[in-house]
Amino acid sequence: MKKIPMLIDGEWVHGDAQTYLDVKNPSTGEVIAQISNASKEHVEEAVRAARVAFEREGWRQWKAYERGQLLIEFAHYIRKHAEEWSLLECRDVGKPLSQARADIEAAARYFEFYGGAADKVMGDTIPIEDGLLNAVVLEPVGITVHIVPWNYPIQITARSVAAAIATGNAVIVKSAEDTPLTTHAIAEWLADKLPKGIFQHITGLGREVGPYLTSHPDINHITFTGSVPTGIAVMKAAAENVVPVTLELGGKSPNIVFADANMEQALEGVVRAIIQNAGQTCSAGARLLIEERIKESFISRLAQRFQVIQVGPGEADMEMGPLLNEQQYTKITALLQQAKVDGYVVTGGEPLTLAGYENGFYVQPTILDGVDPNDPLAQEEIFGPVLTVLTFSTVEEAIALANSTDYGLVAGIWSQNIDTAHYVASRVQAGQVFVNNYGAAGGIQMPFGGYKKSGIGREKGFVALRNYTQMKNIAIRYAPPNQH
Ligand code: TXE
């Protein structure tokens, strides 16, 4: 069985063999690798190595454009090995191969985008008075910790790691226990290209290893993507040491379909937004808000479309793959069972057993209707291919429903009326709003993050570089030379 080592201080390190954790392919239930469950000492060692590497002149002397060049070279390497890396991600997460391919391309684009940005992160000068030059300089924050979830491992690792390296930081990544493979591939490539200690990879159980990292007094920033309760725990640990956090905590994002929408476009948009990665997407369109007068026809067409969605193992590259693991599967199948008893299921609602893949974690794509807007099915993240339908009659009602959860990550608006589209976009509480599309092809360049409990701060785009810099104001007094 392949044992995935951690990368600590430039060395490949295995933990205690007694504590190895299995990594499974969700499509088959097969164990495909094992990882170490890092100890407190491993984390101490990684933080110590990162501090030494960050303070050392070597890394400081890398020119900004040299950091950028390395990241761009990495993007080329990823593209060259795209097929191999896609298979790795497909087996690790269970997602359909073409969705894994899109993730690999997105990762390459993050390295390329932030590589190109590395020497364009500029400070400022501020006019004060004659004889005083006031410069605002952006410096790296230092040791940045990146805690990555399992749903888009390579994309989420790439988006924050590329920005942190571009700005000259040291990076420690903790990959999710279920999905370490592509982060290990990143570590393999970066290991001998960067000074040791600048990029490190730690593996292990989040609830054990996570707190060692997040409560460490010598780290300088945490980027976390995951659930709200874990995000709160991360923030509390960071608060003890006054360490800043960037949090992306998911959502219950609405697709709001008005009667004047282009129906074909809206229908496909709504399907894709919840089916992608089997609904295990932070920005999934998990709620459909539909205008009353088109509800019947829209839902009936939507149900027909859901019934022909092909579900299968990642490598068969069908429209939808399995859920990630037994824990997610058990949670979601129990919830669907109850929804069935309560009479909410329009279509789907059942676990799926696929011949030859009996140990995979498959469920039917599901539509729920008749749910009270305050019901947990309409309020909480399910993180599966489950769409909850809510109905509105007026624009104001649509806005109130859209804003009726604790989340505020993304919203989709489907209307051909320019007034409706702009007005609703201005009133909806979400970090990203899409009009007559959903997701804008990944949006590497677009700020991404949440209102309300969907998080703090923004990732992606140029603005994310600010997460990894701190400002220093330098005021320089000067005088004519003959007055010295
Ligand atoms: O999340 P956790 P889980 C949501 C989704 C899902 C639910 C549970 O609704 O059903 O969360 O998934 C690490 N300190 N999202 O349990 O716990 C963990 O190892 C520090 C939405 O996987 O948030 C993993 O690397 N780190 C989300 C990461 O945190 C800790 C994506 C996420 O795990 C830790 C994933 C701790 N105490 C789940 N405990 C999104 N926003 O897209 C765990 N971790």
Short mmCIF file of C-alpha atoms and ligand atoms in Angstrom, two decimals:
data_model
loop_
_atom_site.label_atom_id
_atom_site.label_comp_id
_atom_site.label_asym_id
_atom_site.label_seq_id
_atom_site.Cartn_x
_atom_site.Cartn_y
_atom_site.Cartn_z
CA MET A 1 0.00 0.00 0.00
CA LYS A 2 1.38 3.37 -1.01
CA LYS A 3 2.28 5.42 2.08
CA ILE A 4 2.13 9.15 1.46
CA PRO A 5 4.90 10.93 3.35
CA MET A 6 4.63 14.44 4.76
CA LEU A 7 7.08 17.12 3.68
CA ILE A 8 8.66 18.75 6.73
CA ASP A 9 11.81 20.88 6.59
CA GLY A 10 12.72 19.50 3.18
CA GLU A 11 12.52 15.86 4.32
CA TRP A 12 9.94 13.18 3.49
CA VAL A 13 8.60 12.14 6.85
CA HIS A 14 6.37 9.25 7.95
CA GLY A 15 4.59 9.25 11.28
CA ASP A 16 4.05 6.38 13.65
CA ALA A 17 3.03 3.31 11.59
CA GLN A 18 0.42 2.46 14.24
CA THR A 19 -1.50 5.59 13.40
CA TYR A 20 -1.61 5.36 9.59
CA LEU A 21 -4.98 6.38 8.13
CA ASP A 22 -6.56 4.81 5.05
CA VAL A 23 -7.37 6.90 2.01
CA LYS A 24 -10.27 5.45 0.02
CA ASN A 25 -11.51 5.81 -3.53
CA PRO A 26 -15.16 6.89 -2.99
CA SER A 27 -16.17 5.29 -6.30
CA THR A 28 -15.14 1.80 -5.20
CA GLY A 29 -14.59 2.00 -1.44
CA GLU A 30 -11.08 0.61 -2.08
CA VAL A 31 -8.11 1.76 0.03
CA ILE A 32 -5.73 3.46 -2.41
CA ALA A 33 -3.10 4.92 -0.06
CA GLN A 34 -2.27 5.58 3.55
CA ILE A 35 -1.25 8.77 5.31
CA SER A 36 0.41 9.52 8.61
CA ASN A 37 -1.52 11.11 11.41
CA ALA A 38 0.91 13.91 12.28
CA SER A 39 1.88 14.35 15.92
CA LYS A 40 2.25 17.59 17.84
CA GLU A 41 6.05 17.22 17.39
CA HIS A 42 5.65 17.10 13.58
CA VAL A 43 3.69 20.34 13.69
CA GLU A 44 6.26 21.95 16.04
CA GLU A 45 9.03 20.90 13.67
CA ALA A 46 7.20 22.28 10.62
CA VAL A 47 6.54 25.65 12.26
CA ARG A 48 10.16 25.86 13.47
CA ALA A 49 11.46 25.04 9.96
CA ALA A 50 9.08 27.56 8.38
CA ARG A 51 10.28 30.29 10.75
CA VAL A 52 13.94 29.58 9.99
CA ALA A 53 13.27 29.47 6.24
CA PHE A 54 11.19 32.64 6.29
CA GLU A 55 13.72 34.67 8.28
CA ARG A 56 16.73 33.40 6.33
CA GLU A 57 18.20 35.76 3.76
CA GLY A 58 17.90 33.13 1.01
CA TRP A 59 14.13 33.33 0.58
CA ARG A 60 14.02 37.06 1.22
CA GLN A 61 16.45 37.55 -1.64
CA TRP A 62 14.28 35.83 -4.20
CA LYS A 63 13.09 38.61 -6.44
CA ALA A 64 9.32 38.97 -6.78
CA TYR A 65 9.48 38.08 -10.47
CA GLU A 66 11.55 34.97 -9.65
CA ARG A 67 8.81 33.73 -7.32
CA GLY A 68 6.36 34.45 -10.12
CA GLN A 69 8.44 32.60 -12.70
CA LEU A 70 8.55 29.51 -10.52
CA LEU A 71 4.77 29.50 -10.13
CA ILE A 72 4.28 29.91 -13.87
CA GLU A 73 6.75 27.08 -14.54
CA PHE A 74 4.69 24.96 -12.16
CA ALA A 75 1.51 25.80 -14.08
CA HIS A 76 3.18 24.51 -17.27
CA TYR A 77 4.25 21.34 -15.47
CA ILE A 78 0.72 20.73 -14.17
CA ARG A 79 -0.74 21.14 -17.67
CA LYS A 80 1.86 18.74 -19.08
CA HIS A 81 0.83 16.12 -16.50
CA ALA A 82 -2.86 17.04 -16.52
CA GLU A 83 -4.15 13.57 -17.36
CA GLU A 84 -2.13 11.84 -14.66
CA TRP A 85 -3.10 14.47 -12.07
CA SER A 86 -6.77 14.34 -13.11
CA LEU A 87 -6.83 10.59 -12.48
CA LEU A 88 -5.28 11.15 -9.08
CA GLU A 89 -7.96 13.69 -8.14
CA CYS A 90 -10.71 11.55 -9.66
CA ARG A 91 -9.69 8.51 -7.55
CA ASP A 92 -9.16 10.55 -4.41
CA VAL A 93 -12.43 12.53 -4.46
CA GLY A 94 -14.57 10.23 -6.63
CA LYS A 95 -15.55 13.03 -8.97
CA PRO A 96 -16.16 12.41 -12.69
CA LEU A 97 -12.93 12.52 -14.67
CA SER A 98 -13.91 15.56 -16.72
CA GLN A 99 -14.70 17.50 -13.51
CA ALA A 100 -11.29 16.46 -12.15
CA ARG A 101 -9.72 17.67 -15.42
CA ALA A 102 -11.41 21.04 -14.94
CA ASP A 103 -9.97 21.20 -11.39
CA ILE A 104 -6.45 20.48 -12.63
CA GLU A 105 -6.75 23.21 -15.25
CA ALA A 106 -8.08 25.60 -12.59
CA ALA A 107 -5.08 24.78 -10.37
CA ALA A 108 -2.71 25.52 -13.26
CA ARG A 109 -4.52 28.82 -13.78
CA TYR A 110 -4.15 29.78 -10.10
CA PHE A 111 -0.39 29.20 -10.25
CA GLU A 112 -0.22 31.13 -13.50
CA PHE A 113 -2.44 33.99 -12.30
CA TYR A 114 -0.60 34.53 -9.02
CA GLY A 115 2.74 33.88 -10.73
CA GLY A 116 1.95 36.77 -13.09
CA ALA A 117 0.83 38.93 -10.16
CA ALA A 118 3.92 38.34 -7.98
CA ASP A 119 5.79 41.45 -9.16
CA LYS A 120 2.68 43.62 -9.39
CA VAL A 121 1.73 43.68 -5.71
CA MET A 122 2.42 47.35 -5.16
CA GLY A 123 2.38 49.61 -2.16
CA ASP A 124 1.67 53.31 -2.21
CA THR A 125 3.05 56.74 -1.43
CA ILE A 126 1.05 59.28 0.51
CA PRO A 127 1.58 63.07 0.25
CA ILE A 128 2.37 64.52 3.70
CA GLU A 129 4.62 67.57 3.37
CA ASP A 130 7.75 68.82 1.70
CA GLY A 131 10.77 66.98 3.08
CA LEU A 132 8.88 63.82 3.98
CA LEU A 133 8.53 60.79 1.73
CA ASN A 134 5.81 58.52 3.04
CA ALA A 135 5.81 55.02 1.59
CA VAL A 136 3.37 52.22 2.29
CA VAL A 137 5.17 48.92 1.77
CA LEU A 138 3.48 45.51 1.52
CA GLU A 139 5.50 42.81 3.26
CA PRO A 140 4.78 39.08 3.53
CA VAL A 141 2.95 38.09 6.73
CA GLY A 142 5.31 35.18 7.49
CA ILE A 143 4.12 31.64 8.20
CA THR A 144 0.80 30.94 6.51
CA VAL A 145 -1.24 27.87 7.41
CA HIS A 146 -3.64 26.47 4.81
CA ILE A 147 -6.32 24.03 5.97
CA VAL A 148 -7.90 22.44 2.93
CA PRO A 149 -11.17 20.48 2.67
CA TRP A 150 -11.80 17.36 0.60
CA ASN A 151 -14.25 18.56 -2.04
CA TYR A 152 -11.84 20.47 -4.33
CA PRO A 153 -8.42 19.57 -2.89
CA ILE A 154 -6.16 20.77 -5.67
CA GLN A 155 -8.15 23.90 -6.53
CA ILE A 156 -8.43 25.07 -2.94
CA THR A 157 -4.77 24.28 -2.19
CA ALA A 158 -3.63 26.05 -5.35
CA ARG A 159 -5.69 29.20 -4.85
CA SER A 160 -4.26 30.10 -1.46
CA VAL A 161 -0.78 28.54 -1.75
CA ALA A 162 -0.03 30.30 -5.04
CA ALA A 163 -1.07 33.68 -3.57
CA ALA A 164 1.01 33.10 -0.42
CA ILE A 165 4.16 32.07 -2.31
CA ALA A 166 3.75 34.90 -4.82
CA THR A 167 3.90 37.37 -1.92
CA GLY A 168 6.96 35.73 -0.33
CA ASN A 169 5.53 33.77 2.60
CA ALA A 170 6.27 30.36 4.07
CA VAL A 171 3.43 27.86 3.61
CA ILE A 172 2.23 24.90 5.67
CA VAL A 173 -0.64 22.95 4.09
CA LYS A 174 -2.81 20.53 6.07
CA SER A 175 -4.67 18.48 3.48
CA ALA A 176 -7.98 16.83 4.36
CA GLU A 177 -7.57 13.29 5.71
CA ASP A 178 -9.65 11.85 2.87
CA THR A 179 -7.89 13.58 -0.02
CA PRO A 180 -4.12 14.11 0.32
CA LEU A 181 -2.97 12.89 -3.12
CA THR A 182 -2.76 16.01 -5.27
CA THR A 183 -1.34 18.10 -2.41
CA HIS A 184 1.39 15.46 -2.15
CA ALA A 185 1.98 15.81 -5.90
CA ILE A 186 2.36 19.58 -5.39
CA ALA A 187 4.81 18.93 -2.54
CA GLU A 188 6.84 16.56 -4.74
CA TRP A 189 7.32 19.23 -7.38
CA LEU A 190 7.96 22.16 -5.04
CA ALA A 191 10.24 20.24 -2.63
CA ASP A 192 13.52 20.92 -4.40
CA LYS A 193 12.51 24.12 -6.20
CA LEU A 194 11.97 26.22 -3.04
CA PRO A 195 14.27 26.63 -0.03
CA LYS A 196 13.46 23.88 2.48
CA GLY A 197 10.77 24.90 4.94
CA ILE A 198 9.06 27.31 2.54
CA PHE A 199 6.49 24.75 1.41
CA GLN A 200 5.51 21.97 3.81
CA HIS A 201 2.73 19.40 3.77
CA ILE A 202 1.23 17.90 6.92
CA THR A 203 -1.32 15.07 6.91
CA GLY A 204 -3.66 13.69 9.54
CA LEU A 205 -7.00 13.93 11.26
CA GLY A 206 -8.27 17.49 11.24
CA ARG A 207 -9.69 17.38 14.73
CA GLU A 208 -6.29 16.27 16.13
CA VAL A 209 -3.67 17.86 13.92
CA GLY A 210 -5.72 20.98 13.11
CA PRO A 211 -5.64 22.46 16.62
CA TYR A 212 -1.85 21.91 16.94
CA LEU A 213 -1.47 24.13 13.91
CA THR A 214 -4.18 26.72 14.50
CA SER A 215 -3.21 27.34 18.13
CA HIS A 216 0.52 27.58 17.45
CA PRO A 217 1.80 30.95 18.70
CA ASP A 218 4.39 31.33 15.94
CA ILE A 219 2.13 31.24 12.88
CA ASN A 220 1.01 34.45 11.19
CA HIS A 221 -2.10 33.67 9.13
CA ILE A 222 -4.65 30.88 8.67
CA THR A 223 -6.65 30.21 5.54
CA PHE A 224 -9.42 27.72 6.25
CA THR A 225 -12.13 26.27 4.04
CA GLY A 226 -14.66 23.93 5.60
CA SER A 227 -17.71 23.81 7.85
CA VAL A 228 -19.04 26.62 10.07
CA PRO A 229 -18.39 24.83 13.41
CA THR A 230 -14.80 23.98 12.47
CA GLY A 231 -14.33 27.51 11.13
CA ILE A 232 -15.45 28.90 14.48
CA ALA A 233 -13.01 26.59 16.31
CA VAL A 234 -10.19 27.73 14.00
CA MET A 235 -11.05 31.38 14.59
CA LYS A 236 -11.14 30.92 18.37
CA ALA A 237 -7.73 29.21 18.36
CA ALA A 238 -6.32 31.99 16.17
CA ALA A 239 -7.82 34.67 18.43
CA GLU A 240 -5.71 33.45 21.36
CA ASN A 241 -2.61 34.50 19.46
CA VAL A 242 -4.17 37.42 17.56
CA VAL A 243 -3.60 35.65 14.25
CA PRO A 244 -5.71 36.78 11.27
CA VAL A 245 -7.92 34.29 9.46
CA THR A 246 -9.48 33.99 6.04
CA LEU A 247 -12.50 31.69 6.29
CA GLU A 248 -14.63 30.18 3.54
CA LEU A 249 -17.45 28.25 5.21
CA GLY A 250 -19.86 27.13 2.53
CA GLY A 251 -23.43 28.10 1.87
CA LYS A 252 -27.01 27.32 1.00
CA SER A 253 -26.96 29.33 -2.17
CA PRO A 254 -30.18 30.17 -4.05
CA ASN A 255 -30.89 30.03 -7.75
CA ILE A 256 -33.75 32.51 -8.19
CA VAL A 257 -35.75 31.78 -11.33
CA PHE A 258 -38.25 34.42 -12.49
CA ALA A 259 -41.08 33.70 -14.91
CA ASP A 260 -39.40 35.84 -17.59
CA ALA A 261 -36.16 33.81 -17.57
CA ASN A 262 -34.86 31.93 -20.58
CA MET A 263 -36.17 28.56 -19.42
CA GLU A 264 -33.65 26.31 -21.20
CA GLN A 265 -30.75 28.33 -19.84
CA ALA A 266 -32.19 28.46 -16.31
CA LEU A 267 -33.00 24.77 -16.24
CA GLU A 268 -29.50 23.70 -17.22
CA GLY A 269 -27.97 26.28 -14.87
CA VAL A 270 -29.99 24.98 -11.93
CA VAL A 271 -29.10 21.35 -12.70
CA ARG A 272 -25.37 21.97 -13.06
CA ALA A 273 -25.22 24.12 -9.94
CA ILE A 274 -26.37 21.25 -7.72
CA ILE A 275 -25.03 18.22 -9.60
CA GLN A 276 -21.42 19.32 -9.96
CA ASN A 277 -19.23 17.21 -7.67
CA ALA A 278 -22.43 15.49 -6.44
CA GLY A 279 -23.50 18.69 -4.69
CA GLN A 280 -20.34 18.72 -2.56
CA THR A 281 -19.48 22.26 -3.55
CA CYS A 282 -19.36 25.23 -1.19
CA SER A 283 -21.08 27.37 -3.82
CA ALA A 284 -23.61 24.70 -4.88
CA GLY A 285 -27.00 26.08 -5.92
CA ALA A 286 -28.72 24.12 -3.16
CA ARG A 287 -31.99 26.06 -3.12
CA LEU A 288 -34.24 26.72 -6.10
CA LEU A 289 -36.43 29.79 -5.60
CA ILE A 290 -39.07 29.55 -8.29
CA GLU A 291 -41.78 32.04 -9.28
CA GLU A 292 -45.19 30.55 -8.48
CA ARG A 293 -46.73 30.92 -11.94
CA ILE A 294 -44.08 28.81 -13.72
CA LYS A 295 -43.48 26.40 -10.87
CA GLU A 296 -45.45 23.42 -12.12
CA SER A 297 -43.96 23.32 -15.60
CA PHE A 298 -40.42 24.12 -14.43
CA ILE A 299 -40.37 21.48 -11.69
CA SER A 300 -41.84 18.85 -13.97
CA ARG A 301 -39.11 19.48 -16.58
CA LEU A 302 -36.47 19.63 -13.87
CA ALA A 303 -37.61 16.28 -12.47
CA GLN A 304 -37.41 14.70 -15.93
CA ARG A 305 -33.89 16.06 -16.31
CA PHE A 306 -32.85 14.75 -12.86
CA GLN A 307 -34.16 11.29 -13.76
CA VAL A 308 -31.78 10.97 -16.72
CA ILE A 309 -28.66 12.06 -14.83
CA GLN A 310 -26.24 9.20 -15.08
CA VAL A 311 -24.47 8.32 -11.87
CA GLY A 312 -21.30 6.25 -11.86
CA PRO A 313 -17.70 5.87 -10.75
CA GLY A 314 -15.41 8.83 -11.36
CA GLU A 315 -13.38 7.09 -14.04
CA ALA A 316 -16.52 6.25 -16.09
CA ASP A 317 -16.95 10.03 -16.34
CA MET A 318 -20.70 10.24 -16.07
CA GLU A 319 -22.62 13.33 -15.05
CA MET A 320 -22.39 12.57 -11.35
CA GLY A 321 -20.11 10.53 -9.11
CA PRO A 322 -20.41 9.24 -5.54
CA LEU A 323 -20.38 11.10 -2.22
CA LEU A 324 -16.99 11.32 -0.54
CA ASN A 325 -17.16 8.83 2.29
CA GLU A 326 -19.26 6.73 4.58
CA GLN A 327 -19.82 9.58 7.02
CA GLN A 328 -21.30 11.87 4.36
CA TYR A 329 -23.25 8.96 2.86
CA THR A 330 -24.78 7.94 6.20
CA LYS A 331 -25.71 11.52 7.05
CA ILE A 332 -27.30 12.22 3.67
CA THR A 333 -29.15 8.92 3.22
CA ALA A 334 -30.69 9.29 6.71
CA LEU A 335 -31.80 12.80 5.89
CA LEU A 336 -33.32 11.66 2.57
CA GLN A 337 -35.11 8.82 4.31
CA GLN A 338 -36.77 11.30 6.66
CA ALA A 339 -37.61 13.65 3.77
CA LYS A 340 -39.36 10.74 2.09
CA VAL A 341 -41.41 10.01 5.21
CA ASP A 342 -42.33 13.71 5.38
CA GLY A 343 -43.51 13.64 1.76
CA TYR A 344 -40.99 16.15 0.35
CA VAL A 345 -39.36 14.02 -2.34
CA VAL A 346 -40.31 14.97 -5.93
CA THR A 347 -37.73 12.68 -7.47
CA GLY A 348 -34.74 10.67 -6.21
CA GLY A 349 -34.25 10.27 -2.47
CA GLU A 350 -32.75 6.78 -2.54
CA PRO A 351 -29.27 5.36 -2.11
CA LEU A 352 -27.93 3.72 -5.27
CA THR A 353 -26.17 0.39 -5.50
CA LEU A 354 -24.15 0.09 -8.70
CA ALA A 355 -23.17 -3.38 -9.92
CA GLY A 356 -19.43 -3.82 -9.48
CA TYR A 357 -19.22 -0.75 -7.24
CA GLU A 358 -21.23 -1.96 -4.26
CA ASN A 359 -18.84 -0.27 -1.80
CA GLY A 360 -19.07 3.15 -3.44
CA PHE A 361 -21.14 5.91 -1.85
CA TYR A 362 -23.86 6.64 -4.42
CA VAL A 363 -27.20 8.40 -4.00
CA GLN A 364 -29.86 9.53 -6.46
CA PRO A 365 -30.01 13.19 -7.48
CA THR A 366 -32.95 14.49 -5.49
CA ILE A 367 -35.51 17.31 -5.57
CA LEU A 368 -37.40 18.24 -2.40
CA ASP A 369 -40.53 20.39 -2.45
CA GLY A 370 -43.01 21.54 0.19
CA VAL A 371 -40.30 22.19 2.77
CA ASP A 372 -40.89 25.07 5.20
CA PRO A 373 -38.31 27.83 4.58
CA ASN A 374 -37.22 27.50 8.22
CA ASP A 375 -36.74 23.74 8.04
CA PRO A 376 -33.10 22.59 8.27
CA LEU A 377 -33.54 21.16 4.74
CA ALA A 378 -33.93 24.75 3.53
CA GLN A 379 -31.45 26.28 5.95
CA GLU A 380 -28.47 23.95 6.40
CA GLU A 381 -25.83 22.68 4.05
CA ILE A 382 -26.65 19.10 3.00
CA PHE A 383 -23.55 18.76 0.78
CA GLY A 384 -25.09 16.25 -1.56
CA PRO A 385 -27.07 16.27 -4.84
CA VAL A 386 -30.20 17.53 -3.10
CA LEU A 387 -32.12 20.55 -4.35
CA THR A 388 -34.67 22.19 -2.03
CA VAL A 389 -37.46 24.09 -3.83
CA LEU A 390 -39.07 27.21 -2.36
CA THR A 391 -41.74 29.32 -4.06
CA PHE A 392 -42.27 33.09 -4.35
CA SER A 393 -44.80 35.39 -5.99
CA THR A 394 -43.16 38.82 -5.79
CA VAL A 395 -39.65 40.18 -6.21
CA GLU A 396 -39.57 41.23 -2.56
CA GLU A 397 -40.56 37.73 -1.48
CA ALA A 398 -37.79 36.26 -3.61
CA ILE A 399 -35.23 38.57 -2.00
CA ALA A 400 -36.46 37.79 1.52
CA LEU A 401 -36.24 34.05 0.84
CA ALA A 402 -32.80 34.37 -0.75
CA ASN A 403 -31.55 36.15 2.37
CA SER A 404 -33.33 33.91 4.87
CA THR A 405 -30.38 31.67 5.81
CA ASP A 406 -27.27 32.29 7.92
CA TYR A 407 -25.18 31.86 4.78
CA GLY A 408 -24.37 34.29 1.98
CA LEU A 409 -21.84 32.84 -0.43
CA VAL A 410 -23.34 32.87 -3.94
CA ALA A 411 -26.68 33.67 -5.61
CA GLY A 412 -27.93 32.99 -9.14
CA ILE A 413 -30.57 35.22 -10.73
CA TRP A 414 -32.40 34.10 -13.87
CA SER A 415 -34.41 36.85 -15.55
CA GLN A 416 -34.46 38.69 -18.88
CA ASN A 417 -35.72 41.85 -17.25
CA ILE A 418 -32.78 44.16 -16.67
CA ASP A 419 -34.51 45.97 -13.80
CA THR A 420 -35.34 42.76 -11.95
CA ALA A 421 -31.82 41.39 -12.43
CA HIS A 422 -30.03 44.54 -11.23
CA TYR A 423 -32.43 45.21 -8.37
CA VAL A 424 -32.24 41.68 -6.99
CA ALA A 425 -28.44 41.62 -7.43
CA SER A 426 -28.22 44.78 -5.34
CA ARG A 427 -30.41 43.38 -2.53
CA VAL A 428 -29.18 39.83 -2.24
CA GLN A 429 -26.70 39.12 0.57
CA ALA A 430 -23.99 37.10 -1.17
CA GLY A 431 -20.31 37.51 -1.96
CA GLN A 432 -20.83 36.54 -5.60
CA VAL A 433 -23.96 37.10 -7.70
CA PHE A 434 -24.42 35.51 -11.12
CA VAL A 435 -27.04 36.77 -13.54
CA ASN A 436 -28.16 34.30 -16.23
CA ASN A 437 -25.23 32.02 -15.47
CA TYR A 438 -23.91 30.26 -12.41
CA GLY A 439 -20.22 30.09 -11.64
CA ALA A 440 -18.78 32.01 -14.60
CA ALA A 441 -16.47 29.15 -15.54
CA GLY A 442 -14.69 29.02 -12.20
CA GLY A 443 -13.77 32.67 -11.96
CA ILE A 444 -10.11 32.47 -10.94
CA GLN A 445 -9.91 36.27 -11.18
CA MET A 446 -13.09 37.04 -9.21
CA PRO A 447 -13.13 37.79 -5.48
CA PHE A 448 -14.80 34.87 -3.73
CA GLY A 449 -16.06 34.72 -0.17
CA GLY A 450 -19.09 35.07 1.96
CA TYR A 451 -21.50 37.40 3.64
CA LYS A 452 -22.72 36.36 7.10
CA LYS A 453 -21.62 32.88 8.27
CA SER A 454 -20.23 31.98 4.85
CA GLY A 455 -16.95 33.41 5.99
CA ILE A 456 -14.50 36.22 6.44
CA GLY A 457 -12.37 37.78 3.75
CA ARG A 458 -12.04 36.98 0.06
CA GLU A 459 -10.06 34.44 -1.90
CA LYS A 460 -9.33 34.29 -5.62
CA GLY A 461 -8.52 37.29 -7.77
CA PHE A 462 -5.98 40.02 -7.12
CA VAL A 463 -7.61 40.99 -3.84
CA ALA A 464 -6.60 37.68 -2.20
CA LEU A 465 -2.93 38.69 -2.35
CA ARG A 466 -3.73 41.14 0.45
CA ASN A 467 -4.44 38.18 2.80
CA TYR A 468 -0.77 37.30 2.64
CA THR A 469 0.75 40.74 3.05
CA GLN A 470 0.95 43.21 5.88
CA MET A 471 1.36 46.93 5.55
CA LYS A 472 4.31 48.89 6.78
CA ASN A 473 4.30 52.66 6.65
CA ILE A 474 7.79 54.16 6.26
CA ALA A 475 8.14 57.93 6.63
CA ILE A 476 11.50 59.33 5.50
CA ARG A 477 12.57 62.85 6.42
CA TYR A 478 14.99 64.48 3.98
CA ALA A 479 16.54 67.91 3.61
CA PRO A 480 18.63 69.76 1.00
CA PRO A 481 22.21 68.30 1.14
CA ASN A 482 23.81 71.59 2.31
CA GLN A 483 21.74 71.54 5.51
CA HIS A 484 23.30 68.27 6.76
O1 TXE B 1 -15.66 19.52 7.56
P1 TXE B 1 -14.55 20.22 8.46
P2 TXE B 1 -15.97 17.97 7.31
C1 TXE B 1 -19.12 21.22 5.20
C2 TXE B 1 -20.13 20.31 4.55
C3 TXE B 1 -19.82 18.97 5.14
C4 TXE B 1 -19.42 19.36 6.55
C5 TXE B 1 -18.56 18.37 7.29
O2 TXE B 1 -21.43 20.71 4.92
O3 TXE B 1 -20.94 18.10 5.14
O4 TXE B 1 -18.71 20.56 6.39
O5 TXE B 1 -17.37 18.07 6.55
C6 TXE B 1 -9.96 20.11 8.97
N1 TXE B 1 -9.02 22.43 13.46
N2 TXE B 1 -17.97 21.47 4.34
O6 TXE B 1 -16.17 17.26 8.60
O7 TXE B 1 -14.49 19.60 9.79
C7 TXE B 1 -10.26 18.82 8.22
O8 TXE B 1 -9.19 17.91 8.38
C8 TXE B 1 -8.48 22.63 12.25
C9 TXE B 1 -18.05 22.64 3.51
O9 TXE B 1 -14.96 17.42 6.39
O10 TXE B 1 -14.83 21.67 8.40
C10 TXE B 1 -10.38 19.32 6.80
O11 TXE B 1 -9.05 19.50 6.30
N3 TXE B 1 -8.81 21.93 11.16
C11 TXE B 1 -16.77 22.99 2.91
C12 TXE B 1 -11.05 20.69 6.97
O12 TXE B 1 -10.79 21.07 8.31
C13 TXE B 1 -9.77 20.99 11.29
C14 TXE B 1 -15.87 21.90 2.48
C15 TXE B 1 -12.56 20.71 6.76
O13 TXE B 1 -13.19 19.88 7.70
C16 TXE B 1 -10.39 20.73 12.53
C17 TXE B 1 -15.89 20.77 3.40
C18 TXE B 1 -9.98 21.50 13.64
N4 TXE B 1 -10.53 21.36 14.85
C19 TXE B 1 -16.95 20.58 4.26
N5 TXE B 1 -11.30 19.75 12.35
C20 TXE B 1 -16.79 24.15 1.96
N6 TXE B 1 -16.79 25.37 2.50
O14 TXE B 1 -16.76 23.98 0.77
C21 TXE B 1 -11.25 19.40 11.05
N7 TXE B 1 -10.32 20.14 10.39
#
